[in-house]
Amino acid sequence: MSLNIQQGDNRPFFMDKERLADIIDRITSNTATDEDLAAYNAWCDAMQEQEPEINNLAGLESRTWKKIRQQTGLAPKPKVVGWRIAAAALLTGVIAGSVLLFRHSGDKQALPAASTVAAMPHDIPSGKNTATLTLANGKKILLADVQQGKLAAQTGSEISKTADGTLEYRPVSAGTAATPQYNTLSTARGEQYQITLPDGTRVWLNASTTLTFPTSFAGMNTRQVEVNGEAYFEVPGDPAHPFVVLTNRQRIKVLGTHFNVNNYPDEPFAKTTLLEGAIKINDQKVLQPGQQAISSANGALNITKVSTEGIVAWKNGYFEFNDENIYEVMRKIARWYDVEVIYEGNIPTNGMEGTISRFENVSKVLHTIQQAGLLKFRIEQKKIYVSQY
């Protein structure tokens, strides 16, 4: 396969994918020849004139290419060899289908990744789309075990499993129960799921998450639900009936918006991130798109600007790390692969930045991290051991 990029004079520049990967490996290991550097610099020149056709990079999505350009500055700019080498290292990961960097004393060091990764012993597959629905009467429905179609009828709603494997509540009458009925949708470690609530709100649940909600919002002044774990919401507007999400550290009030709630008990902070619209946190702060509300255990609330794409990467099938240390990274991995993590000895806490598919076996994710040369891993049954390299 060749990477075909139009130069400024409209002459195509061809670089074989395997050759490019070999050159980048030599650049990052300081063994590149003058010929290697000349070839790579010519490729960079062509790349700056016009983006490569996305289809020529197998499996590369436009969102990934956009992120790479943002991180490396791949746009017309002064020719700086240091920039070229940083871009080269990052592009190695792109060709492999993932990218990961470590931060050392404020500098980013690239992590090369092989296009194929040998599985570690006792490999563990990724999580799956399933959950458990607990009805108001205590009955539990394992959603992996049921076929599409109607599952149950409750006051004000009919529950169905859709053709695409999600759960849907459909209002069937305007009547209300004397006492509201509440259901709970829960994902275990290694599970994720999606539900449409009676008002049309769509919710994505990450692993180890519970969502408690009424079977009907009819007759209620507010549409109120409770979340523990992590969930992404798309709420339709209804000014007369605000939507409220309760967690143990935040009260989130919205009229119609898209936002992500991260409230895991093993995380030091509860974080709510706004993508669209406006929300109010704890009846105090109003967030604007791109802002995140961070609550600590002592009740302190801080607002910060964040990259929303990274926050909801889990919903789109990726791990995306933004200057996160190994403990933060491994908490995500432990929840998604349903494993126990054991640390041995002194563990470096350098920040990681990068993107890896959530649907790879855990060995490929660990191998990618391990290639930085700071950490090593071994898998024994459902345990991952982490130690210094």
mmCIF file of C-alpha atoms in Angstrom:
data_model
loop_
_atom_site.group_PDB
_atom_site.id
_atom_site.type_symbol
_atom_site.label_atom_id
_atom_site.label_comp_id
_atom_site.label_asym_id
_atom_site.label_seq_id
_atom_site.Cartn_x
_atom_site.Cartn_y
_atom_site.Cartn_z
ATOM 1 C CA MET A 1 0.000 0.000 0.000
ATOM 2 C CA SER A 2 1.286 3.498 -0.827
ATOM 3 C CA LEU A 3 0.482 6.813 0.765
ATOM 4 C CA ASN A 4 -0.257 9.180 -2.125
ATOM 5 C CA ILE A 5 -0.092 12.892 -1.308
ATOM 6 C CA GLN A 6 -0.373 15.729 -3.811
ATOM 7 C CA GLN A 7 2.499 18.208 -3.619
ATOM 8 C CA GLY A 8 2.044 21.921 -4.115
ATOM 9 C CA ASP A 9 2.911 21.621 -7.814
ATOM 10 C CA ASN A 10 0.246 18.889 -8.149
ATOM 11 C CA ARG A 11 2.839 16.132 -8.556
ATOM 12 C CA PRO A 12 1.908 13.152 -6.360
ATOM 13 C CA PHE A 13 4.401 12.073 -3.708
ATOM 14 C CA PHE A 14 4.380 8.316 -3.109
ATOM 15 C CA MET A 15 5.593 6.649 0.070
ATOM 16 C CA ASP A 16 5.098 2.981 0.722
ATOM 17 C CA LYS A 17 3.367 2.540 4.090
ATOM 18 C CA GLU A 18 5.832 -0.088 5.317
ATOM 19 C CA ARG A 19 8.793 2.020 4.233
ATOM 20 C CA LEU A 20 7.383 5.056 6.028
ATOM 21 C CA ALA A 21 6.921 3.016 9.221
ATOM 22 C CA ASP A 22 10.518 1.721 8.980
ATOM 23 C CA ILE A 23 11.873 5.240 8.462
ATOM 24 C CA ILE A 24 9.910 6.554 11.433
ATOM 25 C CA ASP A 25 11.225 3.728 13.621
ATOM 26 C CA ARG A 26 14.795 4.666 12.674
ATOM 27 C CA ILE A 27 14.145 8.369 13.294
ATOM 28 C CA THR A 28 12.763 7.725 16.785
ATOM 29 C CA SER A 29 15.667 5.383 17.633
ATOM 30 C CA ASN A 30 18.272 7.885 16.338
ATOM 31 C CA THR A 31 19.516 5.485 13.641
ATOM 32 C CA ALA A 32 18.075 7.287 10.614
ATOM 33 C CA THR A 33 20.359 7.990 7.661
ATOM 34 C CA ASP A 34 20.510 11.227 5.678
ATOM 35 C CA GLU A 35 18.504 9.439 2.990
ATOM 36 C CA ASP A 36 15.837 8.475 5.552
ATOM 37 C CA LEU A 37 15.529 12.065 6.776
ATOM 38 C CA ALA A 38 15.376 13.432 3.235
ATOM 39 C CA ALA A 39 12.606 10.980 2.304
ATOM 40 C CA TYR A 40 10.618 11.696 5.440
ATOM 41 C CA ASN A 41 11.035 15.462 5.120
ATOM 42 C CA ALA A 42 9.780 15.248 1.534
ATOM 43 C CA TRP A 43 6.762 13.313 2.812
ATOM 44 C CA CYS A 44 6.150 15.994 5.462
ATOM 45 C CA ASP A 45 6.409 18.755 2.851
ATOM 46 C CA ALA A 46 3.779 17.021 0.740
ATOM 47 C CA MET A 47 1.612 16.383 3.784
ATOM 48 C CA GLN A 48 1.639 20.074 4.721
ATOM 49 C CA GLU A 49 0.449 21.081 1.259
ATOM 50 C CA GLN A 50 -2.555 18.800 1.273
ATOM 51 C CA GLU A 51 -3.961 16.272 3.721
ATOM 52 C CA PRO A 52 -3.502 12.662 2.637
ATOM 53 C CA GLU A 53 -6.681 10.997 1.476
ATOM 54 C CA ILE A 54 -8.147 9.515 4.607
ATOM 55 C CA ASN A 55 -9.108 6.286 2.859
ATOM 56 C CA ASN A 56 -5.450 5.538 2.160
ATOM 57 C CA LEU A 57 -4.732 5.122 5.865
ATOM 58 C CA ALA A 58 -6.572 1.906 6.674
ATOM 59 C CA GLY A 59 -9.022 2.372 9.507
ATOM 60 C CA LEU A 60 -8.150 6.031 10.061
ATOM 61 C CA GLU A 61 -11.192 8.177 10.805
ATOM 62 C CA SER A 62 -11.428 11.893 10.128
ATOM 63 C CA ARG A 63 -11.781 12.606 13.867
ATOM 64 C CA THR A 64 -8.440 10.898 14.481
ATOM 65 C CA TRP A 65 -6.735 12.859 11.708
ATOM 66 C CA LYS A 66 -8.170 16.099 13.121
ATOM 67 C CA LYS A 67 -6.799 15.230 16.562
ATOM 68 C CA ILE A 68 -3.347 14.460 15.144
ATOM 69 C CA ARG A 69 -3.238 17.805 13.370
ATOM 70 C CA GLN A 70 -4.202 19.573 16.582
ATOM 71 C CA GLN A 71 -1.572 17.755 18.640
ATOM 72 C CA THR A 72 1.337 17.988 16.202
ATOM 73 C CA GLY A 73 0.563 21.193 14.293
ATOM 74 C CA LEU A 74 0.361 19.468 10.928
ATOM 75 C CA ALA A 75 -0.323 22.592 8.887
ATOM 76 C CA PRO A 76 1.920 24.916 6.835
ATOM 77 C CA LYS A 77 4.559 26.297 9.210
ATOM 78 C CA PRO A 78 8.345 26.843 9.378
ATOM 79 C CA LYS A 79 10.348 23.702 8.673
ATOM 80 C CA VAL A 80 11.661 22.536 12.035
ATOM 81 C CA VAL A 81 13.347 19.146 12.229
ATOM 82 C CA GLY A 82 12.219 18.656 15.844
ATOM 83 C CA TRP A 83 8.587 19.080 14.782
ATOM 84 C CA ARG A 84 9.082 16.576 11.972
ATOM 85 C CA ILE A 85 10.424 13.965 14.362
ATOM 86 C CA ALA A 86 7.553 14.482 16.808
ATOM 87 C CA ALA A 87 5.070 14.196 13.964
ATOM 88 C CA ALA A 88 6.818 11.073 12.710
ATOM 89 C CA ALA A 89 6.545 9.341 16.022
ATOM 90 C CA LEU A 90 2.875 10.210 16.343
ATOM 91 C CA LEU A 91 2.130 9.031 12.821
ATOM 92 C CA THR A 92 3.695 5.665 13.598
ATOM 93 C CA GLY A 93 0.801 5.148 15.996
ATOM 94 C CA VAL A 94 -1.720 6.304 13.398
ATOM 95 C CA ILE A 95 -0.583 3.688 10.914
ATOM 96 C CA ALA A 96 -0.881 1.102 13.671
ATOM 97 C CA GLY A 97 -4.417 2.228 14.515
ATOM 98 C CA SER A 98 -3.597 3.777 17.889
ATOM 99 C CA VAL A 99 -1.490 6.549 19.314
ATOM 100 C CA LEU A 100 -0.044 7.009 22.766
ATOM 101 C CA LEU A 101 2.537 9.379 24.192
ATOM 102 C CA PHE A 102 4.138 9.849 27.593
ATOM 103 C CA ARG A 103 4.907 13.220 29.128
ATOM 104 C CA HIS A 104 8.375 13.549 30.653
ATOM 105 C CA SER A 105 9.085 16.750 32.592
ATOM 106 C CA GLY A 106 6.679 18.675 30.399
ATOM 107 C CA ASP A 107 7.877 17.161 27.103
ATOM 108 C CA LYS A 108 6.001 14.587 25.041
ATOM 109 C CA GLN A 109 7.854 11.420 24.113
ATOM 110 C CA ALA A 110 6.279 9.355 21.397
ATOM 111 C CA LEU A 111 5.486 5.698 21.793
ATOM 112 C CA PRO A 112 5.906 3.672 18.593
ATOM 113 C CA ALA A 113 3.369 0.902 18.135
ATOM 114 C CA ALA A 114 3.518 -2.197 15.964
ATOM 115 C CA SER A 115 0.746 -2.743 13.439
ATOM 116 C CA THR A 116 0.252 -6.243 14.826
ATOM 117 C CA VAL A 117 0.737 -7.083 18.483
ATOM 118 C CA ALA A 118 1.327 -10.575 19.782
ATOM 119 C CA ALA A 119 -1.123 -11.499 22.510
ATOM 120 C CA MET A 120 0.169 -11.813 26.054
ATOM 121 C CA PRO A 121 -0.548 -15.083 27.837
ATOM 122 C CA HIS A 122 -4.050 -15.263 29.327
ATOM 123 C CA ASP A 123 -5.351 -12.457 27.128
ATOM 124 C CA ILE A 124 -8.670 -10.829 28.045
ATOM 125 C CA PRO A 125 -11.283 -9.630 25.521
ATOM 126 C CA SER A 126 -12.912 -6.209 25.677
ATOM 127 C CA GLY A 127 -16.213 -5.448 27.342
ATOM 128 C CA LYS A 128 -19.582 -5.872 25.638
ATOM 129 C CA ASN A 129 -22.971 -4.247 25.168
ATOM 130 C CA THR A 130 -25.226 -5.609 27.861
ATOM 131 C CA ALA A 131 -26.798 -4.636 31.182
ATOM 132 C CA THR A 132 -29.312 -5.700 33.804
ATOM 133 C CA LEU A 133 -32.708 -4.034 34.132
ATOM 134 C CA THR A 134 -34.327 -4.189 37.577
ATOM 135 C CA LEU A 135 -38.053 -3.443 37.560
ATOM 136 C CA ALA A 136 -39.959 -1.704 40.342
ATOM 137 C CA ASN A 137 -41.246 -5.086 41.605
ATOM 138 C CA GLY A 138 -37.701 -6.425 41.943
ATOM 139 C CA LYS A 139 -37.705 -8.580 38.810
ATOM 140 C CA LYS A 140 -34.336 -8.589 37.000
ATOM 141 C CA ILE A 141 -33.979 -8.874 33.236
ATOM 142 C CA LEU A 142 -30.572 -9.780 31.805
ATOM 143 C CA LEU A 143 -30.658 -7.869 28.546
ATOM 144 C CA ALA A 144 -28.077 -10.102 26.867
ATOM 145 C CA ASP A 145 -30.498 -13.027 27.232
ATOM 146 C CA VAL A 146 -33.620 -11.467 25.689
ATOM 147 C CA GLN A 147 -34.624 -11.009 22.062
ATOM 148 C CA GLN A 148 -35.742 -7.735 20.526
ATOM 149 C CA GLY A 149 -39.320 -6.728 21.085
ATOM 150 C CA LYS A 150 -41.574 -5.962 24.048
ATOM 151 C CA LEU A 151 -40.116 -6.911 27.434
ATOM 152 C CA ALA A 152 -42.681 -5.570 29.900
ATOM 153 C CA ALA A 153 -45.483 -3.062 30.452
ATOM 154 C CA GLN A 154 -45.556 -0.736 33.449
ATOM 155 C CA THR A 155 -47.655 2.222 34.483
ATOM 156 C CA GLY A 156 -47.263 4.826 31.764
ATOM 157 C CA SER A 157 -44.673 2.936 29.698
ATOM 158 C CA GLU A 158 -43.971 -0.039 27.510
ATOM 159 C CA ILE A 159 -40.416 -1.418 27.607
ATOM 160 C CA SER A 160 -38.800 -2.827 24.471
ATOM 161 C CA LYS A 161 -35.432 -4.025 23.289
ATOM 162 C CA THR A 162 -34.807 -2.436 19.901
ATOM 163 C CA ALA A 163 -33.300 -3.983 16.778
ATOM 164 C CA ASP A 164 -29.968 -2.291 17.481
ATOM 165 C CA GLY A 165 -29.826 -3.812 20.969
ATOM 166 C CA THR A 166 -30.749 -0.767 23.061
ATOM 167 C CA LEU A 167 -33.509 -0.357 25.634
ATOM 168 C CA GLU A 168 -36.487 1.913 24.933
ATOM 169 C CA TYR A 169 -39.320 3.198 27.162
ATOM 170 C CA ARG A 170 -42.372 4.368 25.212
ATOM 171 C CA PRO A 171 -45.168 6.360 26.894
ATOM 172 C CA VAL A 172 -48.496 4.555 26.480
ATOM 173 C CA SER A 173 -50.863 6.816 28.420
ATOM 174 C CA ALA A 174 -51.022 10.151 30.198
ATOM 175 C CA GLY A 175 -52.105 8.532 33.438
ATOM 176 C CA THR A 176 -49.946 8.603 36.529
ATOM 177 C CA ALA A 177 -49.460 6.125 39.318
ATOM 178 C CA ALA A 178 -50.402 7.078 42.860
ATOM 179 C CA THR A 179 -46.757 6.360 43.730
ATOM 180 C CA PRO A 180 -44.084 6.698 41.015
ATOM 181 C CA GLN A 181 -42.465 3.435 39.971
ATOM 182 C CA TYR A 182 -38.701 3.388 39.551
ATOM 183 C CA ASN A 183 -36.544 1.070 37.502
ATOM 184 C CA THR A 184 -32.768 0.692 37.571
ATOM 185 C CA LEU A 185 -30.517 -0.071 34.634
ATOM 186 C CA SER A 186 -27.081 -1.261 35.696
ATOM 187 C CA THR A 187 -23.892 -2.245 33.918
ATOM 188 C CA ALA A 188 -21.298 -4.419 35.596
ATOM 189 C CA ARG A 189 -17.557 -4.186 34.992
ATOM 190 C CA GLY A 190 -16.941 -5.034 31.358
ATOM 191 C CA GLU A 191 -20.372 -3.841 30.214
ATOM 192 C CA GLN A 192 -21.897 -0.766 28.564
ATOM 193 C CA TYR A 193 -25.421 -0.006 27.363
ATOM 194 C CA GLN A 194 -27.810 2.583 25.929
ATOM 195 C CA ILE A 195 -31.371 3.474 26.919
ATOM 196 C CA THR A 196 -34.098 5.856 25.759
ATOM 197 C CA LEU A 197 -36.176 7.164 28.662
ATOM 198 C CA PRO A 198 -39.940 7.872 28.500
ATOM 199 C CA ASP A 199 -39.371 11.551 27.608
ATOM 200 C CA GLY A 200 -37.016 10.707 24.725
ATOM 201 C CA THR A 201 -33.793 11.342 26.665
ATOM 202 C CA ARG A 202 -31.003 9.096 25.417
ATOM 203 C CA VAL A 203 -28.462 7.827 27.934
ATOM 204 C CA TRP A 204 -25.241 5.884 27.350
ATOM 205 C CA LEU A 205 -23.946 3.966 30.397
ATOM 206 C CA ASN A 206 -20.257 3.173 30.788
ATOM 207 C CA ALA A 207 -19.051 0.154 32.773
ATOM 208 C CA SER A 208 -19.926 -0.141 36.493
ATOM 209 C CA THR A 209 -22.782 2.353 36.252
ATOM 210 C CA THR A 210 -26.346 2.479 37.562
ATOM 211 C CA LEU A 211 -29.181 4.692 36.353
ATOM 212 C CA THR A 212 -32.383 4.918 38.405
ATOM 213 C CA PHE A 213 -35.396 6.547 36.739
ATOM 214 C CA PRO A 214 -39.214 6.641 36.862
ATOM 215 C CA THR A 215 -41.169 4.525 34.391
ATOM 216 C CA SER A 216 -43.094 7.657 33.434
ATOM 217 C CA PHE A 217 -42.493 11.380 33.851
ATOM 218 C CA ALA A 218 -46.205 12.187 33.494
ATOM 219 C CA GLY A 219 -47.491 14.410 36.292
ATOM 220 C CA MET A 220 -43.968 15.282 37.524
ATOM 221 C CA ASN A 221 -42.700 18.845 37.697
ATOM 222 C CA THR A 222 -39.135 17.715 37.091
ATOM 223 C CA ARG A 223 -37.724 14.781 35.146
ATOM 224 C CA GLN A 224 -35.364 13.443 37.799
ATOM 225 C CA VAL A 225 -32.945 10.504 37.600
ATOM 226 C CA GLU A 226 -29.995 9.265 39.662
ATOM 227 C CA VAL A 227 -26.587 8.124 38.380
ATOM 228 C CA ASN A 228 -23.624 6.368 39.920
ATOM 229 C CA GLY A 229 -20.674 5.751 37.618
ATOM 230 C CA GLU A 230 -20.409 7.385 34.194
ATOM 231 C CA ALA A 231 -23.151 8.266 31.727
ATOM 232 C CA TYR A 232 -23.620 10.496 28.699
ATOM 233 C CA PHE A 233 -26.983 12.269 28.286
ATOM 234 C CA GLU A 234 -28.809 13.774 25.320
ATOM 235 C CA VAL A 235 -31.857 15.508 26.819
ATOM 236 C CA PRO A 236 -34.715 16.949 24.722
ATOM 237 C CA GLY A 237 -35.839 20.428 25.751
ATOM 238 C CA ASP A 238 -38.936 20.876 27.909
ATOM 239 C CA PRO A 239 -38.753 24.225 29.790
ATOM 240 C CA ALA A 240 -41.840 23.414 31.832
ATOM 241 C CA HIS A 241 -40.240 20.204 33.108
ATOM 242 C CA PRO A 242 -36.503 20.619 33.777
ATOM 243 C CA PHE A 243 -34.361 17.482 33.667
ATOM 244 C CA VAL A 244 -32.368 16.816 36.856
ATOM 245 C CA VAL A 245 -29.532 14.337 37.376
ATOM 246 C CA LEU A 246 -28.596 13.518 40.961
ATOM 247 C CA THR A 247 -25.260 12.062 42.038
ATOM 248 C CA ASN A 248 -23.807 11.834 45.523
ATOM 249 C CA ARG A 249 -21.717 14.981 44.890
ATOM 250 C CA GLN A 250 -23.634 17.015 42.319
ATOM 251 C CA ARG A 251 -27.125 18.121 41.337
ATOM 252 C CA ILE A 252 -27.290 18.822 37.600
ATOM 253 C CA LYS A 253 -30.245 20.778 36.244
ATOM 254 C CA VAL A 254 -30.852 21.101 32.492
ATOM 255 C CA LEU A 255 -33.522 22.173 30.045
ATOM 256 C CA GLY A 256 -32.179 20.453 26.938
ATOM 257 C CA THR A 257 -28.543 19.610 26.335
ATOM 258 C CA HIS A 258 -25.750 17.064 25.863
ATOM 259 C CA PHE A 259 -23.422 16.344 28.779
ATOM 260 C CA ASN A 260 -21.272 13.660 30.417
ATOM 261 C CA VAL A 261 -21.353 12.718 34.104
ATOM 262 C CA ASN A 262 -18.425 10.886 35.728
ATOM 263 C CA ASN A 263 -19.126 9.998 39.350
ATOM 264 C CA TYR A 264 -17.277 6.757 40.075
ATOM 265 C CA PRO A 265 -16.751 6.138 43.799
ATOM 266 C CA ASP A 266 -13.096 5.171 43.223
ATOM 267 C CA GLU A 267 -12.323 8.497 41.517
ATOM 268 C CA PRO A 268 -11.256 11.453 43.698
ATOM 269 C CA PHE A 269 -13.525 13.918 41.872
ATOM 270 C CA ALA A 270 -16.999 13.971 40.342
ATOM 271 C CA LYS A 271 -16.897 15.591 36.893
ATOM 272 C CA THR A 272 -19.718 16.877 34.725
ATOM 273 C CA THR A 273 -18.805 18.081 31.243
ATOM 274 C CA LEU A 274 -21.086 20.084 28.949
ATOM 275 C CA LEU A 275 -21.028 19.560 25.177
ATOM 276 C CA GLU A 276 -24.141 21.466 24.077
ATOM 277 C CA GLY A 277 -26.675 23.784 25.709
ATOM 278 C CA ALA A 278 -26.379 24.920 29.337
ATOM 279 C CA ILE A 279 -26.608 23.232 32.725
ATOM 280 C CA LYS A 280 -26.559 24.424 36.337
ATOM 281 C CA ILE A 281 -24.478 22.568 38.935
ATOM 282 C CA ASN A 282 -25.641 22.468 42.578
ATOM 283 C CA ASP A 283 -27.920 25.451 41.864
ATOM 284 C CA GLN A 284 -24.748 27.599 41.798
ATOM 285 C CA LYS A 285 -22.735 27.497 38.577
ATOM 286 C CA VAL A 286 -23.978 27.554 34.994
ATOM 287 C CA LEU A 287 -21.723 25.716 32.572
ATOM 288 C CA GLN A 288 -21.095 26.717 28.969
ATOM 289 C CA PRO A 289 -20.181 24.200 26.235
ATOM 290 C CA GLY A 290 -16.617 22.975 26.672
ATOM 291 C CA GLN A 291 -16.609 23.503 30.441
ATOM 292 C CA GLN A 292 -16.332 20.898 33.169
ATOM 293 C CA ALA A 293 -17.564 21.130 36.764
ATOM 294 C CA ILE A 294 -15.281 19.296 39.211
ATOM 295 C CA SER A 295 -16.513 18.469 42.702
ATOM 296 C CA SER A 296 -14.222 17.174 45.437
ATOM 297 C CA ALA A 297 -15.197 15.071 48.420
ATOM 298 C CA ASN A 298 -15.271 18.171 50.666
ATOM 299 C CA GLY A 299 -17.865 19.859 48.447
ATOM 300 C CA ALA A 300 -15.568 22.336 46.675
ATOM 301 C CA LEU A 301 -16.664 23.105 43.115
ATOM 302 C CA ASN A 302 -14.336 24.258 40.351
ATOM 303 C CA ILE A 303 -15.040 25.040 36.690
ATOM 304 C CA THR A 304 -12.421 24.395 33.998
ATOM 305 C CA LYS A 305 -12.156 24.328 30.194
ATOM 306 C CA VAL A 306 -11.620 20.872 28.664
ATOM 307 C CA SER A 307 -11.492 18.994 25.368
ATOM 308 C CA THR A 308 -14.953 17.459 25.153
ATOM 309 C CA GLU A 309 -13.890 14.968 22.480
ATOM 310 C CA GLY A 310 -11.624 13.247 24.978
ATOM 311 C CA ILE A 311 -14.283 13.202 27.683
ATOM 312 C CA VAL A 312 -16.784 11.245 25.570
ATOM 313 C CA ALA A 313 -14.227 9.050 23.778
ATOM 314 C CA TRP A 314 -15.493 6.041 25.773
ATOM 315 C CA LYS A 315 -18.947 6.476 24.227
ATOM 316 C CA ASN A 316 -17.383 6.491 20.751
ATOM 317 C CA GLY A 317 -15.341 3.339 21.321
ATOM 318 C CA TYR A 318 -11.978 4.740 22.458
ATOM 319 C CA PHE A 319 -9.783 5.132 25.479
ATOM 320 C CA GLU A 320 -8.476 8.674 25.292
ATOM 321 C CA PHE A 321 -5.906 9.707 27.869
ATOM 322 C CA ASN A 322 -5.129 13.371 28.479
ATOM 323 C CA ASP A 323 -2.054 13.729 30.695
ATOM 324 C CA GLU A 324 -3.323 10.916 32.949
ATOM 325 C CA ASN A 325 -1.005 8.840 35.130
ATOM 326 C CA ILE A 326 -0.940 5.049 35.141
ATOM 327 C CA TYR A 327 -3.270 4.806 38.138
ATOM 328 C CA GLU A 328 -5.953 6.841 36.352
ATOM 329 C CA VAL A 329 -5.451 4.845 33.151
ATOM 330 C CA MET A 330 -5.601 1.468 34.881
ATOM 331 C CA ARG A 331 -8.837 2.339 36.693
ATOM 332 C CA LYS A 332 -10.451 2.759 33.269
ATOM 333 C CA ILE A 333 -8.920 -0.467 32.005
ATOM 334 C CA ALA A 334 -9.956 -2.387 35.134
ATOM 335 C CA ARG A 335 -13.609 -1.344 34.760
ATOM 336 C CA TRP A 336 -13.806 -2.116 31.048
ATOM 337 C CA TYR A 337 -11.940 -5.433 31.057
ATOM 338 C CA ASP A 338 -13.229 -6.525 34.492
ATOM 339 C CA VAL A 339 -9.791 -7.146 35.951
ATOM 340 C CA GLU A 340 -7.943 -6.542 39.191
ATOM 341 C CA VAL A 341 -4.811 -4.378 38.969
ATOM 342 C CA ILE A 342 -1.840 -5.090 41.230
ATOM 343 C CA TYR A 343 1.114 -2.699 41.445
ATOM 344 C CA GLU A 344 4.584 -4.016 42.219
ATOM 345 C CA GLY A 345 7.384 -1.747 43.446
ATOM 346 C CA ASN A 346 7.852 1.906 42.551
ATOM 347 C CA ILE A 347 5.577 2.925 39.687
ATOM 348 C CA PRO A 348 6.372 5.948 37.445
ATOM 349 C CA THR A 349 3.525 8.435 37.357
ATOM 350 C CA ASN A 350 4.369 10.201 34.084
ATOM 351 C CA GLY A 351 1.326 11.599 32.300
ATOM 352 C CA MET A 352 0.006 9.731 29.253
ATOM 353 C CA GLU A 353 -1.655 11.193 26.212
ATOM 354 C CA GLY A 354 -3.167 9.183 23.408
ATOM 355 C CA THR A 355 -6.010 7.202 21.905
ATOM 356 C CA ILE A 356 -6.557 3.434 21.776
ATOM 357 C CA SER A 357 -9.609 1.448 20.684
ATOM 358 C CA ARG A 358 -11.680 0.038 23.550
ATOM 359 C CA PHE A 359 -12.439 -3.038 21.463
ATOM 360 C CA GLU A 360 -8.924 -4.452 21.346
ATOM 361 C CA ASN A 361 -7.958 -7.298 23.656
ATOM 362 C CA VAL A 362 -6.342 -5.972 26.802
ATOM 363 C CA SER A 363 -2.905 -7.274 25.729
ATOM 364 C CA LYS A 364 -2.791 -4.840 22.818
ATOM 365 C CA VAL A 365 -3.666 -1.901 25.048
ATOM 366 C CA LEU A 366 -1.020 -2.920 27.579
ATOM 367 C CA HIS A 367 1.569 -3.604 24.874
ATOM 368 C CA THR A 368 1.041 -0.106 23.500
ATOM 369 C CA ILE A 369 1.661 1.428 26.925
ATOM 370 C CA GLN A 370 4.587 -0.892 27.570
ATOM 371 C CA GLN A 371 6.426 0.240 24.441
ATOM 372 C CA ALA A 372 7.214 3.551 26.121
ATOM 373 C CA GLY A 373 9.804 1.650 28.134
ATOM 374 C CA LEU A 374 8.602 2.885 31.529
ATOM 375 C CA LEU A 375 6.205 0.151 32.596
ATOM 376 C CA LYS A 376 5.724 -3.541 32.006
ATOM 377 C CA PHE A 377 2.711 -5.778 32.499
ATOM 378 C CA ARG A 378 1.831 -9.404 32.933
ATOM 379 C CA ILE A 379 -1.590 -11.037 32.928
ATOM 380 C CA GLU A 380 -2.477 -13.893 35.252
ATOM 381 C CA GLN A 381 -6.088 -15.010 34.952
ATOM 382 C CA LYS A 382 -8.139 -11.881 35.714
ATOM 383 C CA LYS A 383 -5.280 -9.940 37.269
ATOM 384 C CA ILE A 384 -2.918 -7.438 35.646
ATOM 385 C CA TYR A 385 0.421 -6.862 37.354
ATOM 386 C CA VAL A 386 2.114 -3.494 36.764
ATOM 387 C CA SER A 387 5.784 -2.885 37.491
ATOM 388 C CA GLN A 388 8.592 -0.551 36.487
ATOM 389 C CA TYR A 389 10.326 -1.494 33.255
#
